[in-house]
Amino acid sequence: MTPRLTPWRDIGAEEGDATVVNVQTQIHINRSRTEVADYAANPDNAPKWYVNIHKSQRLTTGPVGTGSKVAFTAKFLGREINYTYEFVEYVPGEKLVMRTAQGPFPMQTTYTWTDDDGGTRMSLGNTGNPAGFSRLAGLVMAPMIRRETRKDLQKLKTILEGRA
């Protein structure tokens, strides 16, 4: 077994990538893959574990799946932003891919869940090329998004591991 020095680690985020933002982070959570995936994929839970999201509102009815749309209100760079994500791929317990359908810049968020040493390895990736932003702005945004994503995953871990 490989020792874990931190509960999260960054993957990807290669230099020279065509996208301005490419942040890939993951964490080990001591809960079953089904429990982690069900909680994280439920947009109603987003304000509970995303540090900057204040509000989520489903825009489509029925169970969450490909084609579902959710409106989020978040704080980023000191400003409140509103954006809509559309679920473009959803395999329960394995993968969720969401893309902005409306918002200040096009982004894609990907969750994956795998079994990991009696718990779950959750990966959270954010990629995109913010429209109107220069490459320099993207270089500044990526570390900020990485820092916030680490906080989000740590909060998710704390919530789920604290459950009885």
Short mmCIF file of N, CA and C in Angstrom, two decimals:
data_model
loop_
_atom_site.label_atom_id
_atom_site.label_comp_id
_atom_site.label_asym_id
_atom_site.label_seq_id
_atom_site.Cartn_x
_atom_site.Cartn_y
_atom_site.Cartn_z
N MET A 1 0.85 -1.18 0.00
CA MET A 1 0.00 0.00 0.00
C MET A 1 0.89 1.24 0.00
N THR A 2 0.57 2.21 -0.83
CA THR A 2 1.32 3.46 -0.91
C THR A 2 0.84 4.40 0.18
N PRO A 3 1.75 4.98 1.00
CA PRO A 3 1.30 5.92 2.03
C PRO A 3 0.73 7.18 1.41
N ARG A 4 -0.28 7.73 2.04
CA ARG A 4 -0.91 8.97 1.59
C ARG A 4 -0.43 10.11 2.47
N LEU A 5 0.29 11.05 1.92
CA LEU A 5 0.78 12.19 2.68
C LEU A 5 -0.29 13.25 2.83
N THR A 6 -1.18 13.33 1.84
CA THR A 6 -2.30 14.26 1.91
C THR A 6 -3.52 13.50 1.41
N PRO A 7 -4.73 13.95 1.78
CA PRO A 7 -5.92 13.24 1.33
C PRO A 7 -6.25 13.48 -0.13
N TRP A 8 -5.62 14.45 -0.78
CA TRP A 8 -5.88 14.76 -2.18
C TRP A 8 -4.56 14.79 -2.93
N ARG A 9 -4.66 14.70 -4.23
CA ARG A 9 -3.48 14.94 -5.05
C ARG A 9 -3.95 15.44 -6.40
N ASP A 10 -3.11 16.22 -7.05
CA ASP A 10 -3.43 16.77 -8.35
C ASP A 10 -2.96 15.83 -9.44
N ILE A 11 -3.74 15.74 -10.49
CA ILE A 11 -3.34 14.95 -11.66
C ILE A 11 -3.55 15.83 -12.88
N GLY A 12 -2.88 15.54 -13.95
CA GLY A 12 -3.08 16.30 -15.18
C GLY A 12 -2.49 17.69 -15.08
N ALA A 13 -3.25 18.68 -15.56
CA ALA A 13 -2.85 20.09 -15.55
C ALA A 13 -1.50 20.28 -16.24
N GLU A 14 -1.39 19.78 -17.46
CA GLU A 14 -0.12 19.85 -18.18
C GLU A 14 0.13 21.21 -18.77
N GLU A 15 1.37 21.61 -18.77
CA GLU A 15 1.78 22.86 -19.40
C GLU A 15 1.57 22.76 -20.91
N GLY A 16 1.23 23.86 -21.52
CA GLY A 16 1.10 23.90 -22.96
C GLY A 16 -0.20 23.32 -23.48
N ASP A 17 -1.09 22.92 -22.60
CA ASP A 17 -2.37 22.38 -23.01
C ASP A 17 -3.14 23.47 -23.77
N ALA A 18 -3.96 23.07 -24.74
CA ALA A 18 -4.72 24.03 -25.54
C ALA A 18 -5.76 24.75 -24.69
N THR A 19 -6.22 24.13 -23.62
CA THR A 19 -7.17 24.80 -22.75
C THR A 19 -6.42 25.71 -21.79
N VAL A 20 -7.07 26.78 -21.39
CA VAL A 20 -6.45 27.71 -20.46
C VAL A 20 -6.51 27.16 -19.05
N VAL A 21 -7.60 26.48 -18.70
CA VAL A 21 -7.77 25.89 -17.38
C VAL A 21 -7.87 24.38 -17.54
N ASN A 22 -7.01 23.66 -16.82
CA ASN A 22 -7.05 22.21 -16.81
C ASN A 22 -6.61 21.75 -15.42
N VAL A 23 -7.57 21.68 -14.50
CA VAL A 23 -7.28 21.34 -13.12
C VAL A 23 -7.91 19.98 -12.83
N GLN A 24 -7.09 19.04 -12.43
CA GLN A 24 -7.54 17.68 -12.12
C GLN A 24 -7.07 17.35 -10.70
N THR A 25 -8.00 17.10 -9.81
CA THR A 25 -7.68 16.82 -8.42
C THR A 25 -8.46 15.59 -7.98
N GLN A 26 -7.90 14.85 -7.02
CA GLN A 26 -8.61 13.67 -6.53
C GLN A 26 -8.36 13.49 -5.05
N ILE A 27 -9.24 12.68 -4.43
CA ILE A 27 -9.16 12.43 -2.99
C ILE A 27 -9.65 11.02 -2.70
N HIS A 28 -9.13 10.45 -1.64
CA HIS A 28 -9.62 9.16 -1.15
C HIS A 28 -10.65 9.44 -0.05
N ILE A 29 -11.83 8.82 -0.17
CA ILE A 29 -12.89 8.98 0.82
C ILE A 29 -13.22 7.59 1.36
N ASN A 30 -13.22 7.46 2.67
CA ASN A 30 -13.49 6.17 3.30
C ASN A 30 -14.98 5.89 3.37
N ARG A 31 -15.57 5.78 2.21
CA ARG A 31 -16.99 5.42 2.05
C ARG A 31 -17.12 4.65 0.75
N SER A 32 -18.22 3.93 0.61
CA SER A 32 -18.42 3.14 -0.61
C SER A 32 -18.56 4.05 -1.82
N ARG A 33 -18.21 3.50 -2.97
CA ARG A 33 -18.30 4.27 -4.22
C ARG A 33 -19.74 4.72 -4.45
N THR A 34 -20.70 3.86 -4.19
CA THR A 34 -22.11 4.22 -4.40
C THR A 34 -22.50 5.40 -3.53
N GLU A 35 -22.10 5.38 -2.26
CA GLU A 35 -22.46 6.48 -1.36
C GLU A 35 -21.81 7.80 -1.79
N VAL A 36 -20.53 7.75 -2.14
CA VAL A 36 -19.83 8.97 -2.56
C VAL A 36 -20.44 9.50 -3.86
N ALA A 37 -20.62 8.63 -4.83
CA ALA A 37 -21.14 9.06 -6.14
C ALA A 37 -22.57 9.59 -6.02
N ASP A 38 -23.42 8.90 -5.28
CA ASP A 38 -24.80 9.36 -5.13
C ASP A 38 -24.86 10.74 -4.49
N TYR A 39 -24.05 10.97 -3.48
CA TYR A 39 -24.05 12.25 -2.79
C TYR A 39 -23.48 13.36 -3.69
N ALA A 40 -22.31 13.10 -4.29
CA ALA A 40 -21.65 14.13 -5.10
C ALA A 40 -22.42 14.47 -6.37
N ALA A 41 -23.07 13.50 -6.98
CA ALA A 41 -23.79 13.73 -8.23
C ALA A 41 -25.14 14.42 -8.02
N ASN A 42 -25.61 14.46 -6.80
CA ASN A 42 -26.89 15.09 -6.51
C ASN A 42 -26.68 16.61 -6.43
N PRO A 43 -27.19 17.37 -7.40
CA PRO A 43 -26.95 18.82 -7.40
C PRO A 43 -27.53 19.53 -6.18
N ASP A 44 -28.50 18.92 -5.51
CA ASP A 44 -29.06 19.53 -4.30
C ASP A 44 -28.02 19.59 -3.18
N ASN A 45 -27.01 18.72 -3.24
CA ASN A 45 -25.96 18.70 -2.22
C ASN A 45 -24.81 19.65 -2.51
N ALA A 46 -24.73 20.19 -3.72
CA ALA A 46 -23.59 21.03 -4.11
C ALA A 46 -23.32 22.17 -3.12
N PRO A 47 -24.33 22.92 -2.65
CA PRO A 47 -24.03 24.00 -1.71
C PRO A 47 -23.48 23.50 -0.37
N LYS A 48 -23.66 22.24 -0.07
CA LYS A 48 -23.17 21.68 1.20
C LYS A 48 -21.67 21.39 1.14
N TRP A 49 -21.16 21.03 -0.05
CA TRP A 49 -19.74 20.65 -0.10
C TRP A 49 -18.88 21.52 -1.00
N TYR A 50 -19.47 22.29 -1.88
CA TYR A 50 -18.69 23.25 -2.68
C TYR A 50 -18.59 24.54 -1.87
N VAL A 51 -17.39 24.94 -1.57
CA VAL A 51 -17.15 26.10 -0.72
C VAL A 51 -17.80 27.37 -1.29
N ASN A 52 -17.74 27.57 -2.61
CA ASN A 52 -18.20 28.82 -3.20
C ASN A 52 -19.62 28.79 -3.75
N ILE A 53 -20.26 27.63 -3.79
CA ILE A 53 -21.63 27.56 -4.32
C ILE A 53 -22.62 27.83 -3.20
N HIS A 54 -23.47 28.85 -3.39
CA HIS A 54 -24.47 29.21 -2.38
C HIS A 54 -25.82 28.55 -2.67
N LYS A 55 -26.10 28.32 -3.96
CA LYS A 55 -27.44 27.90 -4.33
C LYS A 55 -27.39 27.00 -5.56
N SER A 56 -28.24 25.99 -5.56
CA SER A 56 -28.42 25.17 -6.77
C SER A 56 -29.92 25.00 -6.98
N GLN A 57 -30.31 24.99 -8.24
CA GLN A 57 -31.72 24.84 -8.58
C GLN A 57 -31.83 23.96 -9.82
N ARG A 58 -32.55 22.85 -9.68
CA ARG A 58 -32.76 21.98 -10.84
C ARG A 58 -33.69 22.69 -11.82
N LEU A 59 -33.32 22.67 -13.09
CA LEU A 59 -34.13 23.29 -14.12
C LEU A 59 -34.92 22.26 -14.91
N THR A 60 -34.62 20.99 -14.68
CA THR A 60 -35.35 19.89 -15.33
C THR A 60 -35.93 19.01 -14.23
N THR A 61 -37.04 18.37 -14.55
CA THR A 61 -37.69 17.50 -13.57
C THR A 61 -37.22 16.06 -13.72
N GLY A 62 -37.55 15.27 -12.74
CA GLY A 62 -37.20 13.85 -12.78
C GLY A 62 -35.83 13.59 -12.19
N PRO A 63 -35.42 12.33 -12.27
CA PRO A 63 -34.11 11.98 -11.72
C PRO A 63 -32.98 12.59 -12.54
N VAL A 64 -31.85 12.80 -11.89
CA VAL A 64 -30.68 13.35 -12.56
C VAL A 64 -30.18 12.37 -13.61
N GLY A 65 -29.86 12.88 -14.78
CA GLY A 65 -29.34 12.04 -15.85
C GLY A 65 -28.86 12.91 -17.00
N THR A 66 -28.40 12.27 -18.05
CA THR A 66 -27.94 13.01 -19.22
C THR A 66 -29.07 13.92 -19.70
N GLY A 67 -28.74 15.18 -19.92
CA GLY A 67 -29.72 16.18 -20.33
C GLY A 67 -30.24 17.03 -19.18
N SER A 68 -30.01 16.60 -17.93
CA SER A 68 -30.44 17.41 -16.79
C SER A 68 -29.72 18.74 -16.80
N LYS A 69 -30.43 19.79 -16.36
CA LYS A 69 -29.83 21.12 -16.25
C LYS A 69 -30.02 21.63 -14.83
N VAL A 70 -28.97 22.30 -14.34
CA VAL A 70 -28.98 22.84 -12.99
C VAL A 70 -28.39 24.24 -13.03
N ALA A 71 -29.07 25.19 -12.35
CA ALA A 71 -28.56 26.55 -12.22
C ALA A 71 -27.84 26.67 -10.88
N PHE A 72 -26.66 27.26 -10.91
CA PHE A 72 -25.87 27.46 -9.70
C PHE A 72 -25.60 28.95 -9.51
N THR A 73 -25.52 29.36 -8.26
CA THR A 73 -25.05 30.70 -7.90
C THR A 73 -23.82 30.49 -7.02
N ALA A 74 -22.72 31.12 -7.41
CA ALA A 74 -21.46 30.94 -6.70
C ALA A 74 -20.74 32.27 -6.57
N LYS A 75 -19.74 32.26 -5.71
CA LYS A 75 -18.88 33.44 -5.58
C LYS A 75 -17.51 33.04 -6.11
N PHE A 76 -16.99 33.85 -7.05
CA PHE A 76 -15.68 33.57 -7.65
C PHE A 76 -15.00 34.89 -7.93
N LEU A 77 -13.75 35.01 -7.52
CA LEU A 77 -12.97 36.24 -7.68
C LEU A 77 -13.71 37.43 -7.07
N GLY A 78 -14.37 37.19 -5.93
CA GLY A 78 -15.06 38.25 -5.22
C GLY A 78 -16.39 38.68 -5.82
N ARG A 79 -16.82 38.00 -6.88
CA ARG A 79 -18.08 38.36 -7.54
C ARG A 79 -19.04 37.20 -7.49
N GLU A 80 -20.31 37.52 -7.45
CA GLU A 80 -21.33 36.48 -7.54
C GLU A 80 -21.56 36.17 -9.02
N ILE A 81 -21.55 34.90 -9.36
CA ILE A 81 -21.80 34.51 -10.74
C ILE A 81 -22.92 33.49 -10.78
N ASN A 82 -23.68 33.54 -11.85
CA ASN A 82 -24.75 32.58 -12.10
C ASN A 82 -24.40 31.82 -13.36
N TYR A 83 -24.58 30.53 -13.32
CA TYR A 83 -24.30 29.72 -14.50
C TYR A 83 -25.18 28.48 -14.48
N THR A 84 -25.35 27.90 -15.64
CA THR A 84 -26.15 26.70 -15.79
C THR A 84 -25.26 25.60 -16.34
N TYR A 85 -25.32 24.45 -15.69
CA TYR A 85 -24.61 23.27 -16.15
C TYR A 85 -25.62 22.29 -16.74
N GLU A 86 -25.20 21.62 -17.82
CA GLU A 86 -25.98 20.53 -18.39
C GLU A 86 -25.19 19.24 -18.22
N PHE A 87 -25.86 18.20 -17.75
CA PHE A 87 -25.23 16.88 -17.63
C PHE A 87 -25.13 16.30 -19.04
N VAL A 88 -23.92 16.12 -19.53
CA VAL A 88 -23.73 15.62 -20.89
C VAL A 88 -23.36 14.13 -20.90
N GLU A 89 -22.93 13.61 -19.77
CA GLU A 89 -22.65 12.18 -19.65
C GLU A 89 -22.85 11.80 -18.19
N TYR A 90 -23.59 10.72 -17.95
CA TYR A 90 -23.80 10.29 -16.58
C TYR A 90 -23.91 8.78 -16.54
N VAL A 91 -22.96 8.16 -15.87
CA VAL A 91 -22.97 6.73 -15.60
C VAL A 91 -22.96 6.61 -14.08
N PRO A 92 -24.13 6.37 -13.47
CA PRO A 92 -24.21 6.36 -12.01
C PRO A 92 -23.12 5.49 -11.38
N GLY A 93 -22.48 6.08 -10.37
CA GLY A 93 -21.44 5.36 -9.64
C GLY A 93 -20.09 5.32 -10.33
N GLU A 94 -20.01 5.87 -11.57
CA GLU A 94 -18.74 5.83 -12.30
C GLU A 94 -18.27 7.20 -12.79
N LYS A 95 -19.17 7.94 -13.46
CA LYS A 95 -18.72 9.17 -14.10
C LYS A 95 -19.88 10.14 -14.31
N LEU A 96 -19.57 11.43 -14.13
CA LEU A 96 -20.50 12.51 -14.43
C LEU A 96 -19.72 13.61 -15.14
N VAL A 97 -20.22 14.03 -16.30
CA VAL A 97 -19.61 15.14 -17.04
C VAL A 97 -20.68 16.21 -17.21
N MET A 98 -20.34 17.44 -16.76
CA MET A 98 -21.24 18.58 -16.88
C MET A 98 -20.53 19.68 -17.66
N ARG A 99 -21.28 20.39 -18.49
CA ARG A 99 -20.72 21.54 -19.24
C ARG A 99 -21.61 22.74 -19.03
N THR A 100 -21.00 23.92 -19.07
CA THR A 100 -21.81 25.12 -18.95
C THR A 100 -22.70 25.25 -20.17
N ALA A 101 -23.99 25.44 -19.91
CA ALA A 101 -24.95 25.72 -20.96
C ALA A 101 -25.17 27.22 -21.04
N GLN A 102 -24.89 27.91 -19.93
CA GLN A 102 -25.00 29.36 -19.83
C GLN A 102 -24.11 29.78 -18.68
N GLY A 103 -23.33 30.83 -18.89
CA GLY A 103 -22.48 31.33 -17.82
C GLY A 103 -21.39 32.23 -18.35
N PRO A 104 -20.54 32.73 -17.45
CA PRO A 104 -19.53 33.71 -17.84
C PRO A 104 -18.41 33.14 -18.71
N PHE A 105 -18.14 31.85 -18.61
CA PHE A 105 -17.14 31.24 -19.49
C PHE A 105 -17.41 29.75 -19.61
N PRO A 106 -17.06 29.17 -20.76
CA PRO A 106 -17.31 27.75 -20.99
C PRO A 106 -16.35 26.89 -20.17
N MET A 107 -16.93 26.00 -19.39
CA MET A 107 -16.15 25.08 -18.58
C MET A 107 -16.80 23.70 -18.63
N GLN A 108 -16.00 22.71 -18.34
CA GLN A 108 -16.50 21.35 -18.21
C GLN A 108 -16.00 20.80 -16.88
N THR A 109 -16.89 20.19 -16.14
CA THR A 109 -16.53 19.57 -14.86
C THR A 109 -16.80 18.08 -14.98
N THR A 110 -15.82 17.28 -14.58
CA THR A 110 -15.94 15.83 -14.66
C THR A 110 -15.67 15.23 -13.29
N TYR A 111 -16.59 14.37 -12.84
CA TYR A 111 -16.38 13.58 -11.63
C TYR A 111 -16.19 12.13 -12.09
N THR A 112 -15.25 11.44 -11.49
CA THR A 112 -15.16 9.99 -11.66
C THR A 112 -14.98 9.37 -10.28
N TRP A 113 -15.51 8.16 -10.14
CA TRP A 113 -15.42 7.43 -8.88
C TRP A 113 -14.92 6.03 -9.16
N THR A 114 -13.93 5.60 -8.39
CA THR A 114 -13.40 4.24 -8.51
C THR A 114 -13.20 3.68 -7.11
N ASP A 115 -13.29 2.35 -7.01
CA ASP A 115 -13.00 1.68 -5.75
C ASP A 115 -11.52 1.89 -5.44
N ASP A 116 -11.21 2.13 -4.16
CA ASP A 116 -9.83 2.43 -3.79
C ASP A 116 -9.57 2.00 -2.35
N ASP A 117 -8.89 0.90 -2.18
CA ASP A 117 -8.39 0.47 -0.87
C ASP A 117 -9.48 0.51 0.20
N GLY A 118 -10.64 -0.09 -0.11
CA GLY A 118 -11.74 -0.16 0.85
C GLY A 118 -12.61 1.09 0.88
N GLY A 119 -12.28 2.08 0.09
CA GLY A 119 -13.08 3.30 0.02
C GLY A 119 -13.27 3.69 -1.43
N THR A 120 -13.27 4.98 -1.68
CA THR A 120 -13.51 5.50 -3.03
C THR A 120 -12.47 6.55 -3.37
N ARG A 121 -11.99 6.50 -4.60
CA ARG A 121 -11.14 7.56 -5.15
C ARG A 121 -12.06 8.41 -6.02
N MET A 122 -12.25 9.66 -5.62
CA MET A 122 -13.05 10.59 -6.42
C MET A 122 -12.11 11.56 -7.09
N SER A 123 -12.25 11.68 -8.40
CA SER A 123 -11.50 12.66 -9.19
C SER A 123 -12.46 13.75 -9.62
N LEU A 124 -11.99 14.98 -9.54
CA LEU A 124 -12.80 16.12 -9.95
C LEU A 124 -11.94 16.95 -10.89
N GLY A 125 -12.39 17.09 -12.13
CA GLY A 125 -11.64 17.84 -13.13
C GLY A 125 -12.42 19.02 -13.64
N ASN A 126 -11.73 20.12 -13.84
CA ASN A 126 -12.31 21.32 -14.45
C ASN A 126 -11.43 21.73 -15.61
N THR A 127 -12.02 21.78 -16.79
CA THR A 127 -11.28 22.20 -17.98
C THR A 127 -12.10 23.25 -18.72
N GLY A 128 -11.40 24.11 -19.42
CA GLY A 128 -12.11 25.10 -20.22
C GLY A 128 -11.18 26.17 -20.73
N ASN A 129 -11.74 26.98 -21.57
CA ASN A 129 -11.00 28.09 -22.16
C ASN A 129 -11.88 29.32 -21.99
N PRO A 130 -11.77 29.98 -20.82
CA PRO A 130 -12.65 31.11 -20.55
C PRO A 130 -12.63 32.15 -21.68
N ALA A 131 -13.78 32.38 -22.28
CA ALA A 131 -13.91 33.33 -23.39
C ALA A 131 -13.54 34.73 -22.92
N GLY A 132 -12.78 35.43 -23.73
CA GLY A 132 -12.41 36.79 -23.41
C GLY A 132 -11.24 36.90 -22.44
N PHE A 133 -10.80 35.75 -21.93
CA PHE A 133 -9.67 35.76 -21.01
C PHE A 133 -8.40 35.47 -21.77
N SER A 134 -7.34 36.13 -21.40
CA SER A 134 -6.05 35.85 -22.03
C SER A 134 -5.45 34.60 -21.40
N ARG A 135 -4.43 34.07 -22.02
CA ARG A 135 -3.74 32.91 -21.46
C ARG A 135 -3.20 33.22 -20.06
N LEU A 136 -2.73 34.46 -19.87
CA LEU A 136 -2.21 34.86 -18.56
C LEU A 136 -3.31 34.77 -17.50
N ALA A 137 -4.51 35.24 -17.83
CA ALA A 137 -5.62 35.16 -16.88
C ALA A 137 -5.90 33.70 -16.53
N GLY A 138 -5.83 32.82 -17.52
CA GLY A 138 -6.04 31.40 -17.27
C GLY A 138 -4.98 30.83 -16.36
N LEU A 139 -3.75 31.28 -16.52
CA LEU A 139 -2.67 30.81 -15.65
C LEU A 139 -2.89 31.24 -14.21
N VAL A 140 -3.54 32.38 -14.01
CA VAL A 140 -3.87 32.84 -12.66
C VAL A 140 -5.08 32.09 -12.14
N MET A 141 -6.06 31.84 -13.02
CA MET A 141 -7.28 31.15 -12.59
C MET A 141 -7.02 29.70 -12.19
N ALA A 142 -6.17 29.00 -12.92
CA ALA A 142 -5.95 27.58 -12.66
C ALA A 142 -5.52 27.31 -11.22
N PRO A 143 -4.52 28.01 -10.67
CA PRO A 143 -4.14 27.74 -9.27
C PRO A 143 -5.28 28.07 -8.29
N MET A 144 -6.06 29.11 -8.60
CA MET A 144 -7.18 29.45 -7.73
C MET A 144 -8.23 28.35 -7.75
N ILE A 145 -8.55 27.85 -8.95
CA ILE A 145 -9.52 26.77 -9.07
C ILE A 145 -8.98 25.52 -8.38
N ARG A 146 -7.70 25.22 -8.53
CA ARG A 146 -7.09 24.06 -7.87
C ARG A 146 -7.22 24.17 -6.36
N ARG A 147 -6.92 25.34 -5.81
CA ARG A 147 -7.01 25.56 -4.37
C ARG A 147 -8.45 25.37 -3.88
N GLU A 148 -9.41 25.94 -4.61
CA GLU A 148 -10.81 25.81 -4.22
C GLU A 148 -11.29 24.37 -4.36
N THR A 149 -10.85 23.68 -5.40
CA THR A 149 -11.25 22.29 -5.62
C THR A 149 -10.73 21.40 -4.49
N ARG A 150 -9.52 21.65 -4.04
CA ARG A 150 -8.98 20.90 -2.91
C ARG A 150 -9.86 21.08 -1.68
N LYS A 151 -10.27 22.34 -1.43
CA LYS A 151 -11.15 22.62 -0.29
C LYS A 151 -12.48 21.89 -0.45
N ASP A 152 -13.03 21.92 -1.66
CA ASP A 152 -14.30 21.26 -1.92
C ASP A 152 -14.22 19.77 -1.63
N LEU A 153 -13.19 19.12 -2.17
CA LEU A 153 -13.06 17.67 -1.96
C LEU A 153 -12.80 17.35 -0.50
N GLN A 154 -12.05 18.17 0.20
CA GLN A 154 -11.81 17.93 1.62
C GLN A 154 -13.12 18.07 2.40
N LYS A 155 -13.94 19.06 2.03
CA LYS A 155 -15.23 19.24 2.70
C LYS A 155 -16.15 18.05 2.43
N LEU A 156 -16.16 17.57 1.19
CA LEU A 156 -16.95 16.38 0.84
C LEU A 156 -16.49 15.18 1.66
N LYS A 157 -15.19 14.98 1.77
CA LYS A 157 -14.63 13.89 2.56
C LYS A 157 -15.08 13.99 4.01
N THR A 158 -14.99 15.19 4.57
CA THR A 158 -15.38 15.41 5.98
C THR A 158 -16.85 15.09 6.19
N ILE A 159 -17.69 15.57 5.28
CA ILE A 159 -19.14 15.30 5.39
C ILE A 159 -19.42 13.80 5.34
N LEU A 160 -18.88 13.14 4.30
CA LEU A 160 -19.21 11.73 4.11
C LEU A 160 -18.58 10.82 5.15
N GLU A 161 -17.38 11.11 5.57
CA GLU A 161 -16.74 10.26 6.58
C GLU A 161 -17.30 10.52 7.96
N GLY A 162 -17.98 11.65 8.16
CA GLY A 162 -18.60 11.95 9.44
C GLY A 162 -19.97 11.33 9.62
N ARG A 163 -20.49 10.76 8.53
CA ARG A 163 -21.82 10.13 8.58
C ARG A 163 -21.72 8.79 9.30
N ALA A 164 -22.74 8.48 10.06
CA ALA A 164 -22.77 7.19 10.77
C ALA A 164 -23.19 6.07 9.85
#
